[in-house]
Amino acid sequence: LKLLKEYILQIVKTIEELQNIRKNLNGNIGFVPTMGALHDGHISLIRKAKDENEVVIVSIFVNPTQFLKGVDLNKYPRKEEADIKICQMCKVDYLFMPNSMYEKDEVLIKAPINSYVLEGFTRPGHFDGVLQVVLKLFNLTLPKNAYFGKKDAQQLALIQQMVKNLFLPINIIACDIVRESSGLALSSRNVYLTPEQKEEALKISKSIYMAGNLIAKGERDSKIVKDKIYKILENLDVEYVRVVNKRFDEIEKIEPSNTIILVVVRFGNVRLLDNIWM
Ligand code: AMP
């Protein structure tokens, strides 16, 4: 008689509880850190983690240290019940949802200088907070593999750099951007867009697809590519369009397999990020 282990999602609310559970876990652990309001982008990371590991841990924590003071922390969408259902549907083993991850007056990690450009320029200190919480979460979950979306390209690059610099024995798995059928990259922040803004936002993916085609046809001049992107985005509140290599240095000449084109457009207070890796 084959005994089937009944599946139950275990929700873990405290750090101590997670540490105790972790001590007794065997096999490869796949870890997916998130801030909740889960959508198909997150689900694709979880599914990949499920395919590649014996045990999957997902965390949901809206990390205060990565928000600028007074900016959108309290407004960040929270959908606890729906998130739990999604984790059950994906057969996640452990869902870590701590109330807090910090003690008072903690020493903060200082992210390297390249974390103060682009996203880190608009949101100074943002990546200090991201690296701080990710390192804490890594130390609690001790995963073999950790899953991050290419959508947050600079975040992914800085985490890869941290893992390398600190000799962390963790594989960082970069996952493709999941989009709506319209092309719009999925983001928890899309709920803030009006239908008209959502329609206008389609120009973003259109512009980066155009750039991808142009490069595929042989264009190597970053300026020409950027100008054509700006042309498609004209009338929108474009924060930046950049062509960088995987270390996030700006490049004038596109290097196949080592180029990311980044676009950020604002709709009121909502910033939409998109990118394409060439
Ligand atoms: P967040 O909850 O926004 O912190 O995102 C958690 C993880 O999901 C990060 O590694 C993101 O890069 C990733 N992610 C968010 N949106 C997408 C998307 N549309 N496609 C793929 N990954 C995504």
CSV table of N, CA, C and O in Angstrom, one decimal, residues 187-278:
chain,number,residue,atom,x,y,z
A,187,SER,N,3.2,43.5,-12.2
A,187,SER,CA,3.7,44.1,-11.0
A,187,SER,C,2.6,44.4,-10.0
A,187,SER,O,1.5,44.6,-10.4
A,188,SER,N,2.9,44.2,-8.7
A,188,SER,CA,1.9,44.5,-7.7
A,188,SER,C,1.4,45.9,-7.8
A,188,SER,O,0.3,46.2,-7.3
A,189,ARG,N,2.2,46.8,-8.4
A,189,ARG,CA,1.8,48.2,-8.5
A,189,ARG,C,0.9,48.5,-9.6
A,189,ARG,O,0.3,49.6,-9.7
A,190,ASN,N,0.7,47.5,-10.5
A,190,ASN,CA,-0.2,47.8,-11.7
A,190,ASN,C,-1.7,48.1,-11.2
A,190,ASN,O,-2.4,48.8,-11.9
A,191,VAL,N,-2.0,47.6,-10.0
A,191,VAL,CA,-3.4,47.9,-9.5
A,191,VAL,C,-3.7,49.3,-9.4
A,191,VAL,O,-4.8,49.8,-9.3
A,192,TYR,N,-2.6,50.2,-9.2
A,192,TYR,CA,-2.8,51.6,-9.0
A,192,TYR,C,-3.2,52.3,-10.3
A,192,TYR,O,-3.5,53.5,-10.3
A,193,LEU,N,-3.0,51.7,-11.5
A,193,LEU,CA,-3.2,52.3,-12.8
A,193,LEU,C,-4.7,52.4,-13.1
A,193,LEU,O,-5.4,51.5,-12.9
A,194,THR,N,-5.1,53.6,-13.7
A,194,THR,CA,-6.4,53.7,-14.3
A,194,THR,C,-6.4,52.9,-15.6
A,194,THR,O,-5.3,52.7,-16.1
A,195,PRO,N,-7.6,52.5,-16.1
A,195,PRO,CA,-7.6,51.8,-17.4
A,195,PRO,C,-6.9,52.6,-18.5
A,195,PRO,O,-6.2,52.0,-19.3
A,196,GLU,N,-7.0,53.9,-18.5
A,196,GLU,CA,-6.4,54.7,-19.5
A,196,GLU,C,-4.8,54.6,-19.3
A,196,GLU,O,-4.1,54.5,-20.3
A,197,GLN,N,-4.4,54.7,-18.1
A,197,GLN,CA,-2.9,54.6,-17.9
A,197,GLN,C,-2.4,53.3,-18.3
A,197,GLN,O,-1.3,53.1,-18.9
A,198,LYS,N,-3.2,52.2,-18.0
A,198,LYS,CA,-2.8,50.9,-18.4
A,198,LYS,C,-2.6,50.8,-19.9
A,198,LYS,O,-1.7,50.1,-20.4
A,199,GLU,N,-3.5,51.4,-20.6
A,199,GLU,CA,-3.5,51.4,-22.0
A,199,GLU,C,-2.2,52.1,-22.5
A,199,GLU,O,-1.4,51.6,-23.3
A,200,GLU,N,-1.9,53.3,-21.9
A,200,GLU,CA,-0.8,54.0,-22.3
A,200,GLU,C,0.5,53.3,-21.9
A,200,GLU,O,1.5,53.4,-22.6
A,201,ALA,N,0.5,52.5,-20.8
A,201,ALA,CA,1.7,51.8,-20.4
A,201,ALA,C,2.1,50.7,-21.3
A,201,ALA,O,3.2,50.2,-21.3
A,202,LEU,N,1.2,50.3,-22.3
A,202,LEU,CA,1.6,49.3,-23.2
A,202,LEU,C,2.8,49.8,-24.1
A,202,LEU,O,3.5,49.0,-24.7
A,203,LYS,N,2.9,51.1,-24.2
A,203,LYS,CA,4.0,51.6,-25.0
A,203,LYS,C,5.4,51.2,-24.5
A,203,LYS,O,6.3,51.1,-25.2
A,204,ILE,N,5.4,50.9,-23.1
A,204,ILE,CA,6.7,50.5,-22.5
A,204,ILE,C,7.2,49.2,-23.1
A,204,ILE,O,8.3,49.1,-23.6
A,205,SER,N,6.3,48.2,-23.0
A,205,SER,CA,6.8,46.9,-23.6
A,205,SER,C,7.0,47.0,-25.1
A,205,SER,O,7.9,46.4,-25.7
A,206,LYS,N,6.1,47.8,-25.7
A,206,LYS,CA,6.3,48.0,-27.2
A,206,LYS,C,7.7,48.5,-27.5
A,206,LYS,O,8.3,48.1,-28.4
A,207,SER,N,8.1,49.5,-26.7
A,207,SER,CA,9.4,50.1,-27.0
A,207,SER,C,10.5,49.2,-26.7
A,207,SER,O,11.5,49.2,-27.5
A,208,ILE,N,10.4,48.3,-25.7
A,208,ILE,CA,11.6,47.5,-25.5
A,208,ILE,C,11.6,46.3,-26.5
A,208,ILE,O,12.7,45.8,-26.9
A,209,TYR,N,10.4,45.9,-27.0
A,209,TYR,CA,10.4,44.8,-28.0
A,209,TYR,C,11.0,45.4,-29.3
A,209,TYR,O,11.8,44.7,-30.0
A,210,MET,N,10.6,46.6,-29.6
A,210,MET,CA,11.2,47.3,-30.8
A,210,MET,C,12.7,47.3,-30.6
A,210,MET,O,13.5,47.0,-31.6
A,211,ALA,N,13.2,47.7,-29.5
A,211,ALA,CA,14.7,47.7,-29.3
A,211,ALA,C,15.3,46.3,-29.4
A,211,ALA,O,16.3,46.2,-30.1
A,212,GLY,N,14.6,45.3,-28.9
A,212,GLY,CA,15.1,44.0,-29.1
A,212,GLY,C,15.2,43.6,-30.5
A,212,GLY,O,16.2,43.0,-31.0
A,213,ASN,N,14.2,43.9,-31.3
A,213,ASN,CA,14.2,43.6,-32.8
A,213,ASN,C,15.4,44.3,-33.5
A,213,ASN,O,16.1,43.8,-34.3
A,214,LEU,N,15.5,45.6,-33.1
A,214,LEU,CA,16.5,46.4,-33.7
A,214,LEU,C,17.9,45.8,-33.5
A,214,LEU,O,18.7,45.7,-34.4
A,215,ILE,N,18.1,45.4,-32.3
A,215,ILE,CA,19.5,44.8,-31.9
A,215,ILE,C,19.6,43.5,-32.6
A,215,ILE,O,20.7,43.1,-33.1
A,216,ALA,N,18.5,42.7,-32.6
A,216,ALA,CA,18.6,41.4,-33.3
A,216,ALA,C,19.0,41.6,-34.8
A,216,ALA,O,19.7,40.7,-35.4
A,217,LYS,N,18.6,42.7,-35.4
A,217,LYS,CA,18.9,42.9,-36.8
A,217,LYS,C,20.3,43.5,-36.9
A,217,LYS,O,20.7,43.8,-38.1
A,218,GLY,N,21.0,43.8,-35.8
A,218,GLY,CA,22.4,44.2,-36.0
A,218,GLY,C,22.7,45.6,-35.4
A,218,GLY,O,23.9,46.0,-35.4
A,219,GLU,N,21.7,46.3,-35.0
A,219,GLU,CA,22.1,47.7,-34.5
A,219,GLU,C,22.9,47.5,-33.2
A,219,GLU,O,22.6,46.7,-32.3
A,220,ARG,N,24.0,48.3,-33.1
A,220,ARG,CA,24.9,48.2,-31.9
A,220,ARG,C,25.1,49.5,-31.2
A,220,ARG,O,25.8,49.6,-30.2
A,221,ASP,N,24.5,50.6,-31.8
A,221,ASP,CA,24.7,51.9,-31.2
A,221,ASP,C,23.6,52.2,-30.1
A,221,ASP,O,22.4,52.3,-30.4
A,222,SER,N,24.0,52.3,-28.9
A,222,SER,CA,23.0,52.5,-27.8
A,222,SER,C,22.2,53.8,-28.0
A,222,SER,O,21.0,53.8,-27.7
A,223,LYS,N,22.8,54.8,-28.5
A,223,LYS,CA,22.1,56.1,-28.6
A,223,LYS,C,21.0,56.0,-29.6
A,223,LYS,O,19.9,56.4,-29.3
A,224,ILE,N,21.2,55.3,-30.7
A,224,ILE,CA,20.2,55.1,-31.7
A,224,ILE,C,19.0,54.3,-31.1
A,224,ILE,O,17.8,54.7,-31.2
A,225,VAL,N,19.4,53.3,-30.4
A,225,VAL,CA,18.3,52.5,-29.8
A,225,VAL,C,17.5,53.3,-28.7
A,225,VAL,O,16.3,53.3,-28.7
A,226,LYS,N,18.2,54.0,-27.9
A,226,LYS,CA,17.6,54.9,-26.9
A,226,LYS,C,16.6,55.9,-27.5
A,226,LYS,O,15.5,56.1,-27.1
A,227,ASP,N,17.1,56.6,-28.6
A,227,ASP,CA,16.3,57.6,-29.2
A,227,ASP,C,15.0,57.0,-29.8
A,227,ASP,O,14.0,57.6,-29.6
A,228,LYS,N,15.1,55.8,-30.3
A,228,LYS,CA,13.9,55.2,-30.9
A,228,LYS,C,12.9,54.8,-29.7
A,228,LYS,O,11.7,54.8,-29.9
A,229,ILE,N,13.5,54.4,-28.6
A,229,ILE,CA,12.6,54.1,-27.4
A,229,ILE,C,11.9,55.3,-27.0
A,229,ILE,O,10.7,55.4,-26.8
A,230,TYR,N,12.7,56.4,-26.8
A,230,TYR,CA,12.1,57.7,-26.4
A,230,TYR,C,11.0,58.1,-27.3
A,230,TYR,O,10.0,58.7,-26.9
A,231,LYS,N,11.2,57.9,-28.6
A,231,LYS,CA,10.2,58.3,-29.6
A,231,LYS,C,8.9,57.6,-29.3
A,231,LYS,O,7.8,58.2,-29.3
A,232,ILE,N,8.9,56.3,-29.1
A,232,ILE,CA,7.7,55.5,-28.8
A,232,ILE,C,7.1,56.0,-27.4
A,232,ILE,O,5.8,56.0,-27.3
A,233,LEU,N,7.9,56.4,-26.5
A,233,LEU,CA,7.4,56.8,-25.2
A,233,LEU,C,7.1,58.3,-25.1
A,233,LEU,O,6.8,58.8,-24.0
A,234,GLU,N,7.2,59.0,-26.2
A,234,GLU,CA,7.0,60.5,-26.2
A,234,GLU,C,5.6,60.7,-25.6
A,234,GLU,O,4.7,59.9,-25.8
A,235,ASN,N,5.4,61.8,-24.9
A,235,ASN,CA,4.1,62.1,-24.2
A,235,ASN,C,4.1,61.4,-22.8
A,235,ASN,O,3.2,61.8,-22.0
A,236,LEU,N,4.9,60.4,-22.6
A,236,LEU,CA,4.8,59.8,-21.2
A,236,LEU,C,5.9,60.4,-20.3
A,236,LEU,O,6.9,61.0,-20.8
A,237,ASP,N,5.7,60.2,-19.0
A,237,ASP,CA,6.7,60.8,-18.1
A,237,ASP,C,7.8,59.8,-17.8
A,237,ASP,O,7.8,59.0,-16.9
A,238,VAL,N,8.8,59.9,-18.8
A,238,VAL,CA,9.9,58.9,-18.7
A,238,VAL,C,10.9,59.3,-17.7
A,238,VAL,O,11.4,60.4,-17.7
A,239,GLU,N,11.2,58.4,-16.8
A,239,GLU,CA,12.2,58.7,-15.8
A,239,GLU,C,13.6,58.4,-16.3
A,239,GLU,O,14.5,59.2,-16.2
A,240,TYR,N,13.8,57.2,-16.9
A,240,TYR,CA,15.1,57.0,-17.6
A,240,TYR,C,14.9,55.8,-18.6
A,240,TYR,O,14.1,54.9,-18.4
A,241,VAL,N,15.8,55.9,-19.6
A,241,VAL,CA,16.0,54.8,-20.5
A,241,VAL,C,17.5,54.6,-20.5
A,241,VAL,O,18.3,55.6,-20.8
A,242,ARG,N,18.0,53.4,-20.2
A,242,ARG,CA,19.5,53.2,-20.2
A,242,ARG,C,19.8,51.9,-20.8
A,242,ARG,O,19.1,50.9,-20.8
A,243,VAL,N,21.0,51.9,-21.4
A,243,VAL,CA,21.6,50.7,-21.9
A,243,VAL,C,22.8,50.4,-21.1
A,243,VAL,O,23.7,51.2,-21.0
A,244,VAL,N,22.8,49.3,-20.4
A,244,VAL,CA,23.9,48.9,-19.5
A,244,VAL,C,24.4,47.5,-19.7
A,244,VAL,O,23.7,46.7,-20.4
A,245,ASN,N,25.6,47.2,-19.2
A,245,ASN,CA,26.0,45.8,-19.3
A,245,ASN,C,25.5,45.2,-18.0
A,245,ASN,O,24.9,45.8,-17.1
A,246,LYS,N,25.8,43.9,-17.8
A,246,LYS,CA,25.3,43.2,-16.6
A,246,LYS,C,25.8,43.6,-15.3
A,246,LYS,O,25.3,43.3,-14.2
A,247,ARG,N,26.9,44.5,-15.4
A,247,ARG,CA,27.4,45.1,-14.1
A,247,ARG,C,26.8,46.4,-13.9
A,247,ARG,O,27.2,47.2,-13.0
A,248,PHE,N,25.9,46.8,-14.8
A,248,PHE,CA,25.2,48.1,-14.7
A,248,PHE,C,26.1,49.3,-15.0
A,248,PHE,O,25.8,50.4,-14.6
A,249,ASP,N,27.2,49.1,-15.8
A,249,ASP,CA,27.9,50.2,-16.4
A,249,ASP,C,27.1,50.6,-17.6
A,249,ASP,O,26.8,49.7,-18.4
A,250,GLU,N,27.0,51.9,-17.9
A,250,GLU,CA,26.3,52.3,-19.1
A,250,GLU,C,27.3,52.0,-20.3
A,250,GLU,O,28.5,52.2,-20.1
A,251,ILE,N,26.7,51.6,-21.4
A,251,ILE,CA,27.6,51.3,-22.5
A,251,ILE,C,27.1,52.0,-23.7
A,251,ILE,O,25.9,52.1,-24.0
A,252,GLU,N,28.0,52.4,-24.6
A,252,GLU,CA,27.7,53.1,-25.8
A,252,GLU,C,27.5,52.1,-26.9
A,252,GLU,O,26.7,52.4,-27.9
A,253,LYS,N,28.2,51.0,-26.8
A,253,LYS,CA,28.0,50.0,-27.9
A,253,LYS,C,27.4,48.7,-27.3
A,253,LYS,O,27.9,48.3,-26.2
A,254,ILE,N,26.4,48.3,-27.9
A,254,ILE,CA,25.6,47.1,-27.4
A,254,ILE,C,26.5,45.9,-27.5
A,254,ILE,O,27.0,45.6,-28.6
A,255,GLU,N,26.6,45.1,-26.4
A,255,GLU,CA,27.4,43.9,-26.4
A,255,GLU,C,26.4,42.7,-26.4
A,255,GLU,O,25.8,42.5,-25.3
A,256,PRO,N,26.2,41.9,-27.4
A,256,PRO,CA,25.3,40.8,-27.4
A,256,PRO,C,25.6,39.9,-26.2
A,256,PRO,O,26.8,39.7,-25.9
A,257,SER,N,24.6,39.4,-25.5
A,257,SER,CA,24.7,38.6,-24.3
A,257,SER,C,25.1,39.3,-23.1
A,257,SER,O,25.3,38.7,-22.0
A,258,ASN,N,25.4,40.6,-23.2
A,258,ASN,CA,25.9,41.3,-22.0
A,258,ASN,C,25.2,42.7,-21.9
A,258,ASN,O,25.9,43.7,-21.5
A,259,THR,N,24.0,42.8,-22.4
A,259,THR,CA,23.3,44.1,-22.4
A,259,THR,C,21.9,44.0,-21.8
A,259,THR,O,21.2,43.0,-22.1
A,260,ILE,N,21.6,45.0,-21.0
A,260,ILE,CA,20.2,45.1,-20.5
A,260,ILE,C,19.7,46.5,-20.9
A,260,ILE,O,20.5,47.5,-20.7
A,261,ILE,N,18.5,46.6,-21.4
A,261,ILE,CA,17.9,47.9,-21.7
A,261,ILE,C,16.9,48.1,-20.7
A,261,ILE,O,16.0,47.3,-20.5
A,262,LEU,N,17.0,49.2,-20.0
A,262,LEU,CA,16.1,49.5,-18.8
A,262,LEU,C,15.2,50.7,-19.1
A,262,LEU,O,15.7,51.7,-19.6
A,263,VAL,N,14.0,50.6,-18.8
A,263,VAL,CA,13.0,51.7,-19.0
A,263,VAL,C,12.2,51.9,-17.7
A,263,VAL,O,11.7,50.9,-17.1
A,264,VAL,N,12.1,53.1,-17.3
A,264,VAL,CA,11.2,53.4,-16.1
A,264,VAL,C,10.3,54.6,-16.5
A,264,VAL,O,10.8,55.6,-17.0
A,265,VAL,N,9.1,54.4,-16.4
A,265,VAL,CA,8.1,55.4,-16.7
A,265,VAL,C,7.2,55.7,-15.5
A,265,VAL,O,6.8,54.7,-14.8
A,266,ARG,N,6.9,56.9,-15.3
A,266,ARG,CA,6.0,57.3,-14.1
A,266,ARG,C,4.6,57.5,-14.6
A,266,ARG,O,4.4,58.2,-15.6
A,267,PHE,N,3.6,57.0,-13.8
A,267,PHE,CA,2.2,57.5,-14.0
A,267,PHE,C,1.8,58.0,-12.6
A,267,PHE,O,1.6,57.2,-11.7
A,268,GLY,N,1.8,59.3,-12.5
A,268,GLY,CA,1.6,59.9,-11.1
A,268,GLY,C,2.7,59.4,-10.2
A,268,GLY,O,3.9,59.5,-10.5
A,269,ASN,N,2.3,58.8,-9.1
A,269,ASN,CA,3.3,58.2,-8.1
A,269,ASN,C,3.8,56.8,-8.4
A,269,ASN,O,4.6,56.3,-7.8
A,270,VAL,N,3.1,56.2,-9.4
A,270,VAL,CA,3.5,54.8,-9.7
A,270,VAL,C,4.6,54.8,-10.8
A,270,VAL,O,4.5,55.4,-11.8
A,271,ARG,N,5.7,54.1,-10.4
A,271,ARG,CA,6.8,53.9,-11.3
A,271,ARG,C,6.7,52.5,-11.9
A,271,ARG,O,6.7,51.6,-11.2
A,272,LEU,N,6.7,52.5,-13.2
A,272,LEU,CA,6.7,51.2,-13.9
A,272,LEU,C,8.1,50.9,-14.5
A,272,LEU,O,8.6,51.7,-15.2
A,273,LEU,N,8.6,49.7,-14.1
A,273,LEU,CA,9.9,49.3,-14.6
A,273,LEU,C,9.8,48.2,-15.6
A,273,LEU,O,8.9,47.3,-15.5
A,274,ASP,N,10.6,48.3,-16.6
A,274,ASP,CA,10.6,47.1,-17.6
A,274,ASP,C,12.0,47.0,-18.1
A,274,ASP,O,12.8,48.0,-18.0
A,275,ASN,N,12.3,45.9,-18.7
A,275,ASN,CA,13.7,45.8,-19.3
A,275,ASN,C,13.7,44.6,-20.2
A,275,ASN,O,12.8,43.7,-20.2
A,276,ILE,N,14.8,44.6,-21.0
A,276,ILE,CA,15.0,43.4,-21.9
A,276,ILE,C,16.5,43.1,-21.8
A,276,ILE,O,17.3,44.0,-21.8
A,277,TRP,N,16.7,41.8,-21.8
A,277,TRP,CA,18.1,41.3,-21.7
A,277,TRP,C,18.5,40.8,-23.0
A,277,TRP,O,17.9,39.9,-23.6
A,278,MET,N,19.6,41.3,-23.6
A,278,MET,CA,20.0,40.9,-24.9
A,278,MET,C,21.4,40.2,-24.8
A,278,MET,O,22.2,40.5,-24.1
